[in-house]
Amino acid sequence: MNNYDEEVVLLLQDKVRLIPSGRTSIYLVGPIKMPINLQGKVVDFTWYSWLKGEETMGNITCMIDRLSRANLAELQQSSVLVYGDIQHAEQSLIRFHSICHTGDIFGSKRCDCGYQLKQSMAQIVDHGHGALFYLANHEGRGIGLFSKAIAYILQENGYDTVDANLKLGFVDDARDYGDAIEVLKTFRTKPVTLITNNPRKLEALLKAGMSIRGRVPLWGDVSEYNEKYLKTKMERSGHLNSRGDHKGLFTLN
Ligand SMILES: [Zn+2]
């Protein structure tokens, strides 16, 4: 190793955490300053990204050494925006947001993802403390962007979101929250309030041993373009309505 490498390692050693996760490990890098234009105002978030190794990649030096050969641009990495002191705050708002290339980036009206992303960031800032996890391997409920395009063609021909995924050989919802929860636990062990309509996210947190203080529903931006999509979420995917009383699923306050 040359001197330059040692300098790099020194710069990074307080910014890269190794989180053991079963037989693998998660490298969490951050905090990184992230000023964000939110509804015309600049808000100071801090940003972290993480990478899960299929095998333990060893210490920081080994990890850096392998980065340039890892071809990470071909894969998706997740990240989290943190606002305020989420470690100590009595109540913290958490959002697990599944990536939506079409909704979040292009502003597609076929779904409500773009609205949910901006709205949950604004809610976290209004509240004063929280974190938005942006989950990069969740495109199309975990089927990937190309498959989502195929599923959209089925949807344009009468299939709903659930049936389109099933017809293509996928399960309705393949999303896993395990890594995000491991990362959340490094920030906070106190109870969290989740911004979600999705009971599976609440169940995943409870299963992982996190305690939940409450749930903030997130509905809005209903239009002629996404009405059927939202109805399917409620009727077939068990999403909770704003009162949280859909089909007898548990309600948290
Ligand atoms: Zn979407």
PDB file of C-alpha atoms and ligand atoms in Angstrom:
ATOM      1  CA  MET A   1       0.000   0.000   0.000  1.00  0.00           C
ATOM      2  CA  ASN A   2       1.370   3.482  -0.844  1.00  0.00           C
ATOM      3  CA  ASN A   3       1.072   6.683   1.225  1.00  0.00           C
ATOM      4  CA  TYR A   4      -1.849   7.946  -0.802  1.00  0.00           C
ATOM      5  CA  ASP A   5      -3.826   4.818   0.054  1.00  0.00           C
ATOM      6  CA  GLU A   6      -3.106   5.300   3.741  1.00  0.00           C
ATOM      7  CA  GLU A   7      -4.419   8.847   3.523  1.00  0.00           C
ATOM      8  CA  VAL A   8      -7.615   7.615   1.871  1.00  0.00           C
ATOM      9  CA  VAL A   9      -8.128   4.957   4.520  1.00  0.00           C
ATOM     10  CA  LEU A  10      -7.594   7.555   7.242  1.00  0.00           C
ATOM     11  CA  LEU A  11     -10.225   9.828   5.665  1.00  0.00           C
ATOM     12  CA  LEU A  12     -12.734   7.018   5.414  1.00  0.00           C
ATOM     13  CA  GLN A  13     -12.230   5.075   8.607  1.00  0.00           C
ATOM     14  CA  ASP A  14     -14.752   7.082  10.625  1.00  0.00           C
ATOM     15  CA  LYS A  15     -17.196   7.201   7.736  1.00  0.00           C
ATOM     16  CA  VAL A  16     -17.486   3.528   6.859  1.00  0.00           C
ATOM     17  CA  ARG A  17     -19.165   1.161   9.252  1.00  0.00           C
ATOM     18  CA  LEU A  18     -19.232  -2.584   8.879  1.00  0.00           C
ATOM     19  CA  ILE A  19     -22.545  -4.044  10.002  1.00  0.00           C
ATOM     20  CA  PRO A  20     -22.536  -7.816  10.411  1.00  0.00           C
ATOM     21  CA  SER A  21     -25.649  -9.305   8.807  1.00  0.00           C
ATOM     22  CA  GLY A  22     -25.881 -13.064   9.110  1.00  0.00           C
ATOM     23  CA  ARG A  23     -23.042 -14.620   7.106  1.00  0.00           C
ATOM     24  CA  THR A  24     -22.569 -11.442   5.108  1.00  0.00           C
ATOM     25  CA  SER A  25     -21.868  -7.844   6.011  1.00  0.00           C
ATOM     26  CA  ILE A  26     -23.177  -4.425   5.112  1.00  0.00           C
ATOM     27  CA  TYR A  27     -20.805  -1.509   4.517  1.00  0.00           C
ATOM     28  CA  LEU A  28     -22.516   1.731   5.489  1.00  0.00           C
ATOM     29  CA  VAL A  29     -20.852   4.925   4.299  1.00  0.00           C
ATOM     30  CA  GLY A  30     -21.738   8.342   5.678  1.00  0.00           C
ATOM     31  CA  PRO A  31     -22.750  10.813   6.956  1.00  0.00           C
ATOM     32  CA  ILE A  32     -22.341  12.958   3.859  1.00  0.00           C
ATOM     33  CA  LYS A  33     -23.790  16.485   3.712  1.00  0.00           C
ATOM     34  CA  MET A  34     -26.766  16.580   1.361  1.00  0.00           C
ATOM     35  CA  PRO A  35     -28.523  19.927   0.894  1.00  0.00           C
ATOM     36  CA  ILE A  36     -31.782  19.229  -0.960  1.00  0.00           C
ATOM     37  CA  ASN A  37     -34.226  21.506  -2.719  1.00  0.00           C
ATOM     38  CA  LEU A  38     -37.521  20.542  -1.142  1.00  0.00           C
ATOM     39  CA  GLN A  39     -40.546  22.511  -2.291  1.00  0.00           C
ATOM     40  CA  GLY A  40     -38.383  25.530  -3.147  1.00  0.00           C
ATOM     41  CA  LYS A  41     -36.429  25.548   0.129  1.00  0.00           C
ATOM     42  CA  VAL A  42     -32.945  24.147   0.730  1.00  0.00           C
ATOM     43  CA  VAL A  43     -33.028  21.565   3.521  1.00  0.00           C
ATOM     44  CA  ASP A  44     -29.894  20.038   5.031  1.00  0.00           C
ATOM     45  CA  PHE A  45     -30.135  16.264   5.141  1.00  0.00           C
ATOM     46  CA  THR A  46     -27.298  13.849   5.768  1.00  0.00           C
ATOM     47  CA  TRP A  47     -26.914  10.970   3.377  1.00  0.00           C
ATOM     48  CA  TYR A  48     -25.639   7.407   3.707  1.00  0.00           C
ATOM     49  CA  SER A  49     -25.363   4.610   1.193  1.00  0.00           C
ATOM     50  CA  TRP A  50     -24.790   0.950   1.832  1.00  0.00           C
ATOM     51  CA  LEU A  51     -23.466  -2.078   0.063  1.00  0.00           C
ATOM     52  CA  LYS A  52     -24.070  -5.635   1.029  1.00  0.00           C
ATOM     53  CA  GLY A  53     -21.263  -8.077   0.421  1.00  0.00           C
ATOM     54  CA  GLU A  54     -22.166 -11.601  -0.632  1.00  0.00           C
ATOM     55  CA  GLU A  55     -19.210 -12.555   1.464  1.00  0.00           C
ATOM     56  CA  THR A  56     -17.433 -10.547   4.091  1.00  0.00           C
ATOM     57  CA  MET A  57     -15.175  -8.247   2.135  1.00  0.00           C
ATOM     58  CA  GLY A  58     -12.866  -7.596   5.036  1.00  0.00           C
ATOM     59  CA  ASN A  59     -11.668  -4.272   6.362  1.00  0.00           C
ATOM     60  CA  ILE A  60     -11.899  -0.874   4.655  1.00  0.00           C
ATOM     61  CA  THR A  61      -8.602  -1.322   2.824  1.00  0.00           C
ATOM     62  CA  CYS A  62      -9.803  -4.575   1.222  1.00  0.00           C
ATOM     63  CA  MET A  63     -13.145  -2.988   0.353  1.00  0.00           C
ATOM     64  CA  ILE A  64     -11.553   0.048  -1.350  1.00  0.00           C
ATOM     65  CA  ASP A  65      -9.169  -2.229  -3.153  1.00  0.00           C
ATOM     66  CA  ARG A  66     -12.073  -4.140  -4.717  1.00  0.00           C
ATOM     67  CA  LEU A  67     -14.328  -1.147  -5.514  1.00  0.00           C
ATOM     68  CA  SER A  68     -12.998  -0.297  -8.957  1.00  0.00           C
ATOM     69  CA  ARG A  69     -13.432  -3.876 -10.142  1.00  0.00           C
ATOM     70  CA  ALA A  70     -16.861  -4.419  -8.598  1.00  0.00           C
ATOM     71  CA  ASN A  71     -18.803  -2.875 -11.511  1.00  0.00           C
ATOM     72  CA  LEU A  72     -21.260  -1.291  -9.084  1.00  0.00           C
ATOM     73  CA  ALA A  73     -22.850   0.955 -11.709  1.00  0.00           C
ATOM     74  CA  GLU A  74     -24.422  -2.181 -13.180  1.00  0.00           C
ATOM     75  CA  LEU A  75     -26.033  -2.983  -9.853  1.00  0.00           C
ATOM     76  CA  GLN A  76     -28.312  -0.905  -7.685  1.00  0.00           C
ATOM     77  CA  GLN A  77     -27.305   0.396  -4.276  1.00  0.00           C
ATOM     78  CA  SER A  78     -29.708   1.740  -1.709  1.00  0.00           C
ATOM     79  CA  SER A  79     -29.313   4.804   0.441  1.00  0.00           C
ATOM     80  CA  VAL A  80     -30.899   6.764   3.249  1.00  0.00           C
ATOM     81  CA  LEU A  81     -31.508  10.459   3.862  1.00  0.00           C
ATOM     82  CA  VAL A  82     -31.450  11.370   7.524  1.00  0.00           C
ATOM     83  CA  TYR A  83     -32.916  14.533   8.988  1.00  0.00           C
ATOM     84  CA  GLY A  84     -32.306  15.742  12.541  1.00  0.00           C
ATOM     85  CA  ASP A  85     -31.150  13.718  15.517  1.00  0.00           C
ATOM     86  CA  ILE A  86     -32.894  10.407  14.901  1.00  0.00           C
ATOM     87  CA  GLN A  87     -30.845   8.541  17.469  1.00  0.00           C
ATOM     88  CA  HIS A  88     -32.150  10.417  20.495  1.00  0.00           C
ATOM     89  CA  ALA A  89     -35.428  11.966  19.357  1.00  0.00           C
ATOM     90  CA  GLU A  90     -38.417  10.626  21.248  1.00  0.00           C
ATOM     91  CA  GLN A  91     -40.440  10.217  18.061  1.00  0.00           C
ATOM     92  CA  SER A  92     -38.902   9.642  14.661  1.00  0.00           C
ATOM     93  CA  LEU A  93     -40.634   9.356  11.303  1.00  0.00           C
ATOM     94  CA  ILE A  94     -39.287   6.615   9.064  1.00  0.00           C
ATOM     95  CA  ARG A  95     -40.136   5.952   5.426  1.00  0.00           C
ATOM     96  CA  PHE A  96     -39.056   2.862   3.475  1.00  0.00           C
ATOM     97  CA  HIS A  97     -39.465   4.076  -0.084  1.00  0.00           C
ATOM     98  CA  SER A  98     -39.229   1.571  -2.914  1.00  0.00           C
ATOM     99  CA  ILE A  99     -37.425   2.923  -5.965  1.00  0.00           C
ATOM    100  CA  CYS A 100     -39.683   3.898  -8.838  1.00  0.00           C
ATOM    101  CA  HIS A 101     -37.723   5.018 -11.880  1.00  0.00           C
ATOM    102  CA  THR A 102     -40.854   6.166 -13.717  1.00  0.00           C
ATOM    103  CA  GLY A 103     -42.650   7.817 -10.798  1.00  0.00           C
ATOM    104  CA  ASP A 104     -39.755   9.298  -8.799  1.00  0.00           C
ATOM    105  CA  ILE A 105     -37.572  10.473 -11.704  1.00  0.00           C
ATOM    106  CA  PHE A 106     -39.972  11.101 -14.582  1.00  0.00           C
ATOM    107  CA  GLY A 107     -43.004  12.046 -12.465  1.00  0.00           C
ATOM    108  CA  SER A 108     -45.189   9.326 -13.998  1.00  0.00           C
ATOM    109  CA  LYS A 109     -48.826   9.549 -12.979  1.00  0.00           C
ATOM    110  CA  ARG A 110     -49.364   5.792 -13.412  1.00  0.00           C
ATOM    111  CA  CYS A 111     -48.526   5.353  -9.719  1.00  0.00           C
ATOM    112  CA  ASP A 112     -48.318   7.545  -6.621  1.00  0.00           C
ATOM    113  CA  CYS A 113     -44.597   6.976  -5.902  1.00  0.00           C
ATOM    114  CA  GLY A 114     -43.299  10.413  -6.897  1.00  0.00           C
ATOM    115  CA  TYR A 115     -45.900  12.058  -4.694  1.00  0.00           C
ATOM    116  CA  GLN A 116     -45.154   9.701  -1.798  1.00  0.00           C
ATOM    117  CA  LEU A 117     -41.417  10.361  -2.062  1.00  0.00           C
ATOM    118  CA  LYS A 118     -41.691  14.159  -1.919  1.00  0.00           C
ATOM    119  CA  GLN A 119     -44.525  14.108   0.603  1.00  0.00           C
ATOM    120  CA  SER A 120     -42.702  11.814   3.035  1.00  0.00           C
ATOM    121  CA  MET A 121     -39.530  13.926   2.828  1.00  0.00           C
ATOM    122  CA  ALA A 122     -41.620  17.007   3.628  1.00  0.00           C
ATOM    123  CA  GLN A 123     -43.362  15.217   6.531  1.00  0.00           C
ATOM    124  CA  ILE A 124     -40.013  14.174   8.009  1.00  0.00           C
ATOM    125  CA  VAL A 125     -38.705  17.741   7.814  1.00  0.00           C
ATOM    126  CA  ASP A 126     -41.918  19.166   9.293  1.00  0.00           C
ATOM    127  CA  HIS A 127     -41.714  16.650  12.112  1.00  0.00           C
ATOM    128  CA  GLY A 128     -38.092  17.572  12.829  1.00  0.00           C
ATOM    129  CA  HIS A 129     -36.500  14.095  12.898  1.00  0.00           C
ATOM    130  CA  GLY A 130     -36.549  11.102  10.629  1.00  0.00           C
ATOM    131  CA  ALA A 131     -35.109   9.080   7.798  1.00  0.00           C
ATOM    132  CA  LEU A 132     -36.103   8.199   4.281  1.00  0.00           C
ATOM    133  CA  PHE A 133     -34.730   4.895   3.063  1.00  0.00           C
ATOM    134  CA  TYR A 134     -34.545   4.715  -0.730  1.00  0.00           C
ATOM    135  CA  LEU A 135     -34.577   1.035  -1.602  1.00  0.00           C
ATOM    136  CA  ALA A 136     -32.934   0.461  -4.934  1.00  0.00           C
ATOM    137  CA  ASN A 137     -33.685  -3.214  -5.493  1.00  0.00           C
ATOM    138  CA  HIS A 138     -37.444  -2.708  -5.131  1.00  0.00           C
ATOM    139  CA  GLU A 139     -38.342  -1.537  -8.640  1.00  0.00           C
ATOM    140  CA  GLY A 140     -41.786  -2.759  -9.666  1.00  0.00           C
ATOM    141  CA  ARG A 141     -42.252  -4.428  -6.262  1.00  0.00           C
ATOM    142  CA  GLY A 142     -38.951  -6.175  -6.720  1.00  0.00           C
ATOM    143  CA  ILE A 143     -39.264  -7.402 -10.322  1.00  0.00           C
ATOM    144  CA  GLY A 144     -36.806  -4.924 -11.900  1.00  0.00           C
ATOM    145  CA  LEU A 145     -37.290  -2.066 -14.350  1.00  0.00           C
ATOM    146  CA  PHE A 146     -37.334  -4.088 -17.574  1.00  0.00           C
ATOM    147  CA  SER A 147     -39.891  -6.533 -16.163  1.00  0.00           C
ATOM    148  CA  LYS A 148     -41.928  -3.569 -14.955  1.00  0.00           C
ATOM    149  CA  ALA A 149     -42.082  -2.283 -18.535  1.00  0.00           C
ATOM    150  CA  ILE A 150     -43.367  -5.700 -19.649  1.00  0.00           C
ATOM    151  CA  ALA A 151     -45.895  -5.696 -16.772  1.00  0.00           C
ATOM    152  CA  TYR A 152     -47.094  -2.230 -17.831  1.00  0.00           C
ATOM    153  CA  ILE A 153     -47.945  -3.632 -21.264  1.00  0.00           C
ATOM    154  CA  LEU A 154     -50.059  -6.318 -19.598  1.00  0.00           C
ATOM    155  CA  GLN A 155     -51.684  -3.615 -17.461  1.00  0.00           C
ATOM    156  CA  GLU A 156     -52.527  -1.632 -20.585  1.00  0.00           C
ATOM    157  CA  ASN A 157     -54.377  -4.719 -21.712  1.00  0.00           C
ATOM    158  CA  GLY A 158     -56.586  -5.197 -18.698  1.00  0.00           C
ATOM    159  CA  TYR A 159     -54.470  -6.939 -16.051  1.00  0.00           C
ATOM    160  CA  ASP A 160     -54.147  -5.297 -12.662  1.00  0.00           C
ATOM    161  CA  THR A 161     -50.770  -4.781 -10.950  1.00  0.00           C
ATOM    162  CA  VAL A 162     -50.956  -8.037  -8.999  1.00  0.00           C
ATOM    163  CA  ASP A 163     -52.070 -10.265 -11.905  1.00  0.00           C
ATOM    164  CA  ALA A 164     -49.519  -8.741 -14.283  1.00  0.00           C
ATOM    165  CA  ASN A 165     -46.666  -9.696 -11.932  1.00  0.00           C
ATOM    166  CA  LEU A 166     -48.127 -13.169 -11.329  1.00  0.00           C
ATOM    167  CA  LYS A 167     -48.616 -13.818 -15.080  1.00  0.00           C
ATOM    168  CA  LEU A 168     -44.935 -13.114 -15.653  1.00  0.00           C
ATOM    169  CA  GLY A 169     -43.912 -15.701 -13.061  1.00  0.00           C
ATOM    170  CA  PHE A 170     -43.170 -13.298 -10.228  1.00  0.00           C
ATOM    171  CA  VAL A 171     -44.731 -13.238  -6.803  1.00  0.00           C
ATOM    172  CA  ASP A 172     -46.992 -10.248  -6.207  1.00  0.00           C
ATOM    173  CA  ASP A 173     -44.489  -8.536  -3.941  1.00  0.00           C
ATOM    174  CA  ALA A 174     -40.862  -9.668  -3.762  1.00  0.00           C
ATOM    175  CA  ARG A 175     -39.552  -6.794  -1.681  1.00  0.00           C
ATOM    176  CA  ASP A 176     -37.289  -7.471   1.266  1.00  0.00           C
ATOM    177  CA  TYR A 177     -36.623  -4.921   3.988  1.00  0.00           C
ATOM    178  CA  GLY A 178     -33.946  -6.838   5.917  1.00  0.00           C
ATOM    179  CA  ASP A 179     -30.891  -4.755   4.965  1.00  0.00           C
ATOM    180  CA  ALA A 180     -32.714  -1.453   5.442  1.00  0.00           C
ATOM    181  CA  ILE A 181     -33.821  -2.550   8.905  1.00  0.00           C
ATOM    182  CA  GLU A 182     -30.243  -3.523   9.820  1.00  0.00           C
ATOM    183  CA  VAL A 183     -29.139  -0.042   8.788  1.00  0.00           C
ATOM    184  CA  LEU A 184     -32.031   1.585  10.662  1.00  0.00           C
ATOM    185  CA  LYS A 185     -30.958  -0.261  13.810  1.00  0.00           C
ATOM    186  CA  THR A 186     -27.525   1.378  13.634  1.00  0.00           C
ATOM    187  CA  PHE A 187     -29.247   4.764  13.748  1.00  0.00           C
ATOM    188  CA  ARG A 188     -31.982   4.086  16.220  1.00  0.00           C
ATOM    189  CA  THR A 189     -33.169   1.437  18.638  1.00  0.00           C
ATOM    190  CA  LYS A 190     -36.057   3.464  20.101  1.00  0.00           C
ATOM    191  CA  PRO A 191     -39.566   2.928  18.664  1.00  0.00           C
ATOM    192  CA  VAL A 192     -40.284   4.418  15.234  1.00  0.00           C
ATOM    193  CA  THR A 193     -43.307   5.824  13.487  1.00  0.00           C
ATOM    194  CA  LEU A 194     -43.571   4.501   9.940  1.00  0.00           C
ATOM    195  CA  ILE A 195     -44.951   6.537   7.049  1.00  0.00           C
ATOM    196  CA  THR A 196     -46.738   3.846   5.068  1.00  0.00           C
ATOM    197  CA  ASN A 197     -49.966   2.275   3.918  1.00  0.00           C
ATOM    198  CA  ASN A 198     -48.321  -1.112   3.551  1.00  0.00           C
ATOM    199  CA  PRO A 199     -48.834  -3.589   6.413  1.00  0.00           C
ATOM    200  CA  ARG A 200     -45.958  -5.758   5.110  1.00  0.00           C
ATOM    201  CA  LYS A 201     -43.512  -3.013   6.015  1.00  0.00           C
ATOM    202  CA  LEU A 202     -44.892  -2.852   9.555  1.00  0.00           C
ATOM    203  CA  GLU A 203     -44.735  -6.631   9.849  1.00  0.00           C
ATOM    204  CA  ALA A 204     -41.119  -6.704   8.603  1.00  0.00           C
ATOM    205  CA  LEU A 205     -40.092  -4.188  11.259  1.00  0.00           C
ATOM    206  CA  LEU A 206     -41.896  -6.026  14.044  1.00  0.00           C
ATOM    207  CA  LYS A 207     -40.385  -9.354  12.940  1.00  0.00           C
ATOM    208  CA  ALA A 208     -36.922  -7.802  13.076  1.00  0.00           C
ATOM    209  CA  GLY A 209     -37.512  -6.780  16.667  1.00  0.00           C
ATOM    210  CA  MET A 210     -38.052  -3.037  16.151  1.00  0.00           C
ATOM    211  CA  SER A 211     -40.831  -1.480  18.137  1.00  0.00           C
ATOM    212  CA  ILE A 212     -43.357   0.658  16.352  1.00  0.00           C
ATOM    213  CA  ARG A 213     -44.924   3.670  17.959  1.00  0.00           C
ATOM    214  CA  GLY A 214     -47.325   4.438  15.140  1.00  0.00           C
ATOM    215  CA  ARG A 215     -48.154   4.716  11.484  1.00  0.00           C
ATOM    216  CA  VAL A 216     -48.686   7.787   9.347  1.00  0.00           C
ATOM    217  CA  PRO A 217     -50.809   7.025   6.264  1.00  0.00           C
ATOM    218  CA  LEU A 218     -49.724   8.409   2.919  1.00  0.00           C
ATOM    219  CA  TRP A 219     -52.455   8.735   0.312  1.00  0.00           C
ATOM    220  CA  GLY A 220     -52.826  11.484  -2.246  1.00  0.00           C
ATOM    221  CA  ASP A 221     -52.315  12.528  -5.849  1.00  0.00           C
ATOM    222  CA  VAL A 222     -55.223  10.346  -6.975  1.00  0.00           C
ATOM    223  CA  SER A 223     -55.956  10.856 -10.648  1.00  0.00           C
ATOM    224  CA  GLU A 224     -57.632   9.178 -13.600  1.00  0.00           C
ATOM    225  CA  TYR A 225     -54.219   7.652 -14.413  1.00  0.00           C
ATOM    226  CA  ASN A 226     -53.588   5.847 -11.140  1.00  0.00           C
ATOM    227  CA  GLU A 227     -57.071   5.242  -9.754  1.00  0.00           C
ATOM    228  CA  LYS A 228     -57.064   1.551 -10.721  1.00  0.00           C
ATOM    229  CA  TYR A 229     -53.520   1.078  -9.421  1.00  0.00           C
ATOM    230  CA  LEU A 230     -54.441   2.573  -6.034  1.00  0.00           C
ATOM    231  CA  LYS A 231     -57.651   0.534  -5.846  1.00  0.00           C
ATOM    232  CA  THR A 232     -55.645  -2.660  -6.476  1.00  0.00           C
ATOM    233  CA  LYS A 233     -53.249  -1.689  -3.694  1.00  0.00           C
ATOM    234  CA  MET A 234     -56.176  -1.494  -1.284  1.00  0.00           C
ATOM    235  CA  GLU A 235     -58.224  -4.432  -2.520  1.00  0.00           C
ATOM    236  CA  ARG A 236     -55.574  -6.977  -3.455  1.00  0.00           C
ATOM    237  CA  SER A 237     -52.345  -6.005  -1.732  1.00  0.00           C
ATOM    238  CA  GLY A 238     -53.915  -5.257   1.638  1.00  0.00           C
ATOM    239  CA  HIS A 239     -52.812  -1.639   1.847  1.00  0.00           C
ATOM    240  CA  LEU A 240     -54.326   0.249   4.738  1.00  0.00           C
ATOM    241  CA  ASN A 241     -56.545   3.220   4.115  1.00  0.00           C
ATOM    242  CA  SER A 242     -56.106   6.505   5.920  1.00  0.00           C
ATOM    243  CA  ARG A 243     -57.967   5.192   8.981  1.00  0.00           C
ATOM    244  CA  GLY A 244     -55.866   2.034   9.048  1.00  0.00           C
ATOM    245  CA  ASP A 245     -58.879  -0.233   9.323  1.00  0.00           C
ATOM    246  CA  HIS A 246     -58.719  -2.071   6.013  1.00  0.00           C
ATOM    247  CA  LYS A 247     -59.909  -5.674   6.153  1.00  0.00           C
ATOM    248  CA  GLY A 248     -59.330  -6.007   9.870  1.00  0.00           C
ATOM    249  CA  LEU A 249     -55.572  -5.605   9.629  1.00  0.00           C
ATOM    250  CA  PHE A 250     -53.938  -4.375  12.760  1.00  0.00           C
ATOM    251  CA  THR A 251     -54.003  -0.681  13.452  1.00  0.00           C
ATOM    252  CA  LEU A 252     -51.227   1.128  15.231  1.00  0.00           C
ATOM    253  CA  ASN A 253     -51.575   4.500  16.813  1.00  0.00           C
TER     254      ASN A 253
HETATM  255 ZN    ZN B   1     -44.275   3.949  -8.907  1.00  0.00          ZN
END
